[in-house]
Amino acid sequence: MSVKIFSTILAVLLVTVGCASSDNTNTPAREMCRNEKKILLSDSTKNNDQPASKVAADPAKEWLETIFRCEERKPGKYCYYLDKEETICTARFMEFLQDANKIYGPSNLTDAELPEAEARYKAKWKNVYPLNTQEMWLFGRGNDDALTINAILIKKLSTNKYSIFIDYGDDIKTQNEVQLVVEKNNYKIDYCKTTFAQ
């Protein structure tokens, strides 16, 4: 039996004996004894030597963390691979990014075609996602795999909504607000709002 458990049992027994022998006419003393028993019993379960329960884990956050794991023999602590985007994003969100970046990224559209393309983009997506007005890919990434990301910080904002801070190095940092959905028992990113941090 561990020392913690033995100490807790001994304390409970001492309080029980003390309370049993107290004057039954002294109501405040009896109430104090009852409260001490409750506190001792509840505290005895807090610091046992058992590992933390998996129930408290956050599987969505753990899934997001896997996105930034480096493959074997890569130099960085965190990495991001462009070929993952098709599998980590919903098809709808990928289409939205592609449509937006055809207009706001490098484009073959003529000056006459651009307003028409922008109008089609707005009509198609205005009721689905907040519209992009500049070129923006997932997590503000560049055009190549990021193999030496300095830091990743993931925080839960609400159910299936997370904040992801990424320090790419070279003074490039992004703050991302990510909305997840579940498709066929897998998490997918269905929206990401990215801002560049200073």
mmCIF file of C-alpha atoms in Angstrom:
data_model
loop_
_atom_site.group_PDB
_atom_site.id
_atom_site.type_symbol
_atom_site.label_atom_id
_atom_site.label_comp_id
_atom_site.label_asym_id
_atom_site.label_seq_id
_atom_site.Cartn_x
_atom_site.Cartn_y
_atom_site.Cartn_z
ATOM 1 C CA MET A 1 0.000 0.000 0.000
ATOM 2 C CA SER A 2 1.460 3.362 -0.907
ATOM 3 C CA VAL A 3 2.264 5.967 1.729
ATOM 4 C CA LYS A 4 -0.315 8.404 0.294
ATOM 5 C CA ILE A 5 -3.171 5.911 0.537
ATOM 6 C CA PHE A 6 -2.129 4.798 4.046
ATOM 7 C CA SER A 7 -1.914 8.452 5.212
ATOM 8 C CA THR A 8 -5.355 9.201 3.797
ATOM 9 C CA ILE A 9 -6.959 6.154 5.438
ATOM 10 C CA LEU A 10 -5.326 7.027 8.772
ATOM 11 C CA ALA A 11 -6.577 10.641 8.574
ATOM 12 C CA VAL A 12 -10.129 9.483 7.808
ATOM 13 C CA LEU A 13 -10.072 7.073 10.752
ATOM 14 C CA LEU A 14 -8.793 9.754 13.146
ATOM 15 C CA VAL A 15 -11.481 12.209 12.042
ATOM 16 C CA THR A 16 -14.139 9.488 12.345
ATOM 17 C CA VAL A 17 -13.040 8.568 15.868
ATOM 18 C CA GLY A 18 -12.844 12.244 16.862
ATOM 19 C CA CYS A 19 -16.265 12.975 15.459
ATOM 20 C CA ALA A 20 -17.846 9.878 16.999
ATOM 21 C CA SER A 21 -16.617 10.878 20.438
ATOM 22 C CA SER A 22 -17.694 14.534 20.116
ATOM 23 C CA ASP A 23 -20.661 15.839 22.038
ATOM 24 C CA ASN A 24 -23.854 15.078 20.083
ATOM 25 C CA THR A 25 -25.432 18.287 21.335
ATOM 26 C CA ASN A 26 -22.773 20.441 19.646
ATOM 27 C CA THR A 27 -24.231 20.855 16.154
ATOM 28 C CA PRO A 28 -21.417 23.045 14.690
ATOM 29 C CA ALA A 29 -18.799 20.482 15.782
ATOM 30 C CA ARG A 30 -20.723 17.635 14.149
ATOM 31 C CA GLU A 31 -21.136 19.639 10.926
ATOM 32 C CA MET A 32 -17.397 20.395 10.904
ATOM 33 C CA CYS A 33 -16.644 16.681 11.263
ATOM 34 C CA ARG A 34 -18.961 15.819 8.367
ATOM 35 C CA ASN A 35 -17.282 18.423 6.172
ATOM 36 C CA GLU A 36 -13.805 17.165 7.104
ATOM 37 C CA LYS A 37 -14.803 13.630 6.120
ATOM 38 C CA LYS A 38 -16.049 14.862 2.741
ATOM 39 C CA ILE A 39 -12.865 16.838 2.094
ATOM 40 C CA LEU A 40 -10.571 13.990 3.124
ATOM 41 C CA LEU A 41 -12.423 11.448 1.018
ATOM 42 C CA SER A 42 -12.513 13.672 -2.054
ATOM 43 C CA ASP A 43 -8.830 14.660 -1.670
ATOM 44 C CA SER A 44 -7.766 11.027 -1.348
ATOM 45 C CA THR A 45 -8.696 10.359 -4.979
ATOM 46 C CA LYS A 46 -6.841 13.336 -6.454
ATOM 47 C CA ASN A 47 -3.200 12.406 -6.037
ATOM 48 C CA ASN A 48 -2.966 8.679 -6.495
ATOM 49 C CA ASP A 49 -0.130 7.168 -8.509
ATOM 50 C CA GLN A 50 -2.311 6.052 -11.416
ATOM 51 C CA PRO A 51 -1.829 7.512 -14.917
ATOM 52 C CA ALA A 52 -4.209 10.219 -16.156
ATOM 53 C CA SER A 53 -7.394 8.918 -17.708
ATOM 54 C CA LYS A 54 -7.634 8.798 -21.495
ATOM 55 C CA VAL A 55 -11.144 10.241 -21.127
ATOM 56 C CA ALA A 56 -9.579 13.672 -20.551
ATOM 57 C CA ALA A 57 -7.661 13.470 -23.865
ATOM 58 C CA ASP A 58 -8.618 15.667 -26.821
ATOM 59 C CA PRO A 59 -8.571 13.481 -29.960
ATOM 60 C CA ALA A 60 -9.181 16.440 -32.295
ATOM 61 C CA LYS A 61 -6.183 18.314 -30.910
ATOM 62 C CA GLU A 62 -4.078 15.154 -31.118
ATOM 63 C CA TRP A 63 -5.116 14.789 -34.769
ATOM 64 C CA LEU A 64 -4.094 18.398 -35.496
ATOM 65 C CA GLU A 65 -0.710 17.722 -33.894
ATOM 66 C CA THR A 66 -0.127 14.799 -36.287
ATOM 67 C CA ILE A 67 -0.384 17.196 -39.244
ATOM 68 C CA PHE A 68 2.898 18.803 -38.172
ATOM 69 C CA ARG A 69 4.911 15.657 -37.435
ATOM 70 C CA CYS A 70 8.104 15.305 -39.448
ATOM 71 C CA GLU A 71 8.711 12.163 -41.445
ATOM 72 C CA GLU A 72 11.778 10.126 -40.521
ATOM 73 C CA ARG A 73 15.215 11.685 -41.004
ATOM 74 C CA LYS A 74 13.916 15.248 -41.394
ATOM 75 C CA PRO A 75 15.881 17.991 -39.624
ATOM 76 C CA GLY A 76 13.048 19.951 -38.015
ATOM 77 C CA LYS A 77 10.977 19.341 -34.903
ATOM 78 C CA TYR A 78 7.807 20.249 -36.818
ATOM 79 C CA CYS A 79 7.117 19.909 -40.527
ATOM 80 C CA TYR A 80 4.251 20.537 -42.925
ATOM 81 C CA TYR A 81 3.842 18.658 -46.199
ATOM 82 C CA LEU A 82 1.763 20.081 -49.039
ATOM 83 C CA ASP A 83 0.661 16.651 -50.237
ATOM 84 C CA LYS A 84 -1.344 16.201 -47.000
ATOM 85 C CA GLU A 85 -3.834 18.953 -47.836
ATOM 86 C CA GLU A 86 -6.056 16.745 -49.986
ATOM 87 C CA THR A 87 -6.522 14.316 -47.079
ATOM 88 C CA ILE A 88 -6.738 16.748 -44.142
ATOM 89 C CA CYS A 89 -9.235 19.189 -45.718
ATOM 90 C CA THR A 90 -12.785 18.682 -46.871
ATOM 91 C CA ALA A 91 -13.209 18.648 -50.654
ATOM 92 C CA ARG A 92 -15.458 21.716 -50.325
ATOM 93 C CA PHE A 93 -12.833 23.750 -48.453
ATOM 94 C CA MET A 94 -10.095 22.740 -50.927
ATOM 95 C CA GLU A 95 -12.323 23.896 -53.789
ATOM 96 C CA PHE A 96 -12.944 27.197 -51.986
ATOM 97 C CA LEU A 97 -9.193 27.795 -51.568
ATOM 98 C CA GLN A 98 -8.523 26.969 -55.205
ATOM 99 C CA ASP A 99 -11.324 29.243 -56.453
ATOM 100 C CA ALA A 100 -10.145 32.147 -54.279
ATOM 101 C CA ASN A 101 -6.505 31.761 -55.251
ATOM 102 C CA LYS A 102 -7.316 31.652 -58.978
ATOM 103 C CA ILE A 103 -8.563 35.210 -58.520
ATOM 104 C CA TYR A 104 -6.306 36.636 -55.802
ATOM 105 C CA GLY A 105 -3.125 34.668 -56.541
ATOM 106 C CA PRO A 106 -1.119 34.496 -59.759
ATOM 107 C CA SER A 107 -3.739 34.433 -62.491
ATOM 108 C CA ASN A 108 -4.114 34.163 -66.248
ATOM 109 C CA LEU A 109 -7.377 36.116 -66.117
ATOM 110 C CA THR A 110 -7.577 39.220 -68.268
ATOM 111 C CA ASP A 111 -8.738 42.554 -66.883
ATOM 112 C CA ALA A 112 -12.142 41.909 -68.485
ATOM 113 C CA GLU A 113 -12.431 38.347 -67.068
ATOM 114 C CA LEU A 114 -11.385 39.224 -63.514
ATOM 115 C CA PRO A 115 -14.618 41.013 -62.417
ATOM 116 C CA GLU A 116 -16.754 38.184 -63.821
ATOM 117 C CA ALA A 117 -14.658 35.534 -62.072
ATOM 118 C CA GLU A 118 -14.813 37.489 -58.807
ATOM 119 C CA ALA A 119 -18.613 37.801 -59.085
ATOM 120 C CA ARG A 120 -18.946 34.022 -59.660
ATOM 121 C CA TYR A 121 -16.642 33.336 -56.689
ATOM 122 C CA LYS A 122 -18.675 35.600 -54.391
ATOM 123 C CA ALA A 123 -22.021 34.156 -55.513
ATOM 124 C CA LYS A 124 -20.763 30.585 -55.043
ATOM 125 C CA TRP A 125 -19.137 30.987 -51.613
ATOM 126 C CA LYS A 126 -20.650 33.999 -49.796
ATOM 127 C CA ASN A 127 -23.172 31.848 -47.906
ATOM 128 C CA VAL A 128 -20.643 29.106 -47.142
ATOM 129 C CA TYR A 129 -17.404 30.731 -45.922
ATOM 130 C CA PRO A 130 -16.102 34.203 -45.128
ATOM 131 C CA LEU A 131 -14.628 35.300 -48.462
ATOM 132 C CA ASN A 132 -10.899 35.649 -49.042
ATOM 133 C CA THR A 133 -9.776 38.890 -50.657
ATOM 134 C CA GLN A 134 -6.104 37.979 -51.083
ATOM 135 C CA GLU A 135 -4.074 34.897 -51.918
ATOM 136 C CA MET A 136 -4.111 32.581 -48.900
ATOM 137 C CA TRP A 137 -3.347 28.884 -48.721
ATOM 138 C CA LEU A 138 -3.882 26.624 -45.709
ATOM 139 C CA PHE A 139 -1.973 27.879 -42.636
ATOM 140 C CA GLY A 140 -0.447 30.691 -44.740
ATOM 141 C CA ARG A 141 2.023 28.172 -46.125
ATOM 142 C CA GLY A 142 4.405 28.857 -48.972
ATOM 143 C CA ASN A 143 4.791 26.938 -52.219
ATOM 144 C CA ASP A 144 6.975 24.159 -50.803
ATOM 145 C CA ASP A 145 7.041 21.739 -47.869
ATOM 146 C CA ALA A 146 7.991 23.420 -44.578
ATOM 147 C CA LEU A 147 10.643 21.133 -43.072
ATOM 148 C CA THR A 148 12.010 23.337 -40.273
ATOM 149 C CA ILE A 149 9.034 24.912 -38.486
ATOM 150 C CA ASN A 150 10.242 26.519 -35.242
ATOM 151 C CA ALA A 151 7.088 26.227 -33.120
ATOM 152 C CA ILE A 152 3.472 25.085 -33.147
ATOM 153 C CA LEU A 153 0.946 26.040 -30.472
ATOM 154 C CA ILE A 154 -2.556 24.532 -30.639
ATOM 155 C CA LYS A 155 -5.345 25.713 -28.327
ATOM 156 C CA LYS A 156 -8.960 24.611 -28.176
ATOM 157 C CA LEU A 157 -11.421 27.483 -28.655
ATOM 158 C CA SER A 158 -14.683 25.511 -28.619
ATOM 159 C CA THR A 159 -16.053 22.211 -29.893
ATOM 160 C CA ASN A 160 -14.022 21.308 -32.998
ATOM 161 C CA LYS A 161 -12.628 24.861 -33.231
ATOM 162 C CA TYR A 162 -8.925 25.448 -32.600
ATOM 163 C CA SER A 163 -6.322 28.169 -32.720
ATOM 164 C CA ILE A 164 -3.003 27.150 -34.304
ATOM 165 C CA PHE A 165 0.008 29.441 -34.032
ATOM 166 C CA ILE A 166 2.835 28.552 -36.440
ATOM 167 C CA ASP A 167 6.345 30.022 -36.401
ATOM 168 C CA TYR A 168 7.821 29.117 -39.796
ATOM 169 C CA GLY A 169 11.082 30.934 -39.007
ATOM 170 C CA ASP A 170 12.562 33.874 -40.947
ATOM 171 C CA ASP A 171 10.040 36.144 -39.165
ATOM 172 C CA ILE A 172 7.066 34.358 -40.791
ATOM 173 C CA LYS A 173 4.382 33.523 -38.229
ATOM 174 C CA THR A 174 0.699 32.787 -38.727
ATOM 175 C CA GLN A 175 -2.292 32.653 -36.415
ATOM 176 C CA ASN A 176 -4.922 30.227 -37.718
ATOM 177 C CA GLU A 177 -8.474 29.638 -36.583
ATOM 178 C CA VAL A 178 -9.453 26.154 -37.724
ATOM 179 C CA GLN A 179 -12.913 24.584 -37.857
ATOM 180 C CA LEU A 180 -12.996 20.786 -37.927
ATOM 181 C CA VAL A 181 -15.727 18.419 -39.054
ATOM 182 C CA VAL A 182 -15.949 14.638 -38.944
ATOM 183 C CA GLU A 183 -16.212 12.817 -42.278
ATOM 184 C CA LYS A 184 -16.329 9.015 -42.365
ATOM 185 C CA ASN A 185 -14.969 8.799 -38.806
ATOM 186 C CA ASN A 186 -12.004 11.068 -39.634
ATOM 187 C CA TYR A 187 -11.373 14.697 -38.750
ATOM 188 C CA LYS A 188 -11.126 17.159 -41.623
ATOM 189 C CA ILE A 189 -10.445 20.885 -41.767
ATOM 190 C CA ASP A 190 -13.532 22.605 -43.161
ATOM 191 C CA TYR A 191 -12.327 26.176 -42.732
ATOM 192 C CA CYS A 192 -9.179 28.011 -41.745
ATOM 193 C CA LYS A 193 -8.894 31.753 -41.181
ATOM 194 C CA THR A 194 -5.239 32.762 -41.364
ATOM 195 C CA THR A 195 -3.625 36.027 -40.337
ATOM 196 C CA PHE A 196 0.077 36.813 -40.402
ATOM 197 C CA ALA A 197 1.409 37.654 -36.948
ATOM 198 C CA GLN A 198 4.175 40.132 -36.116
#
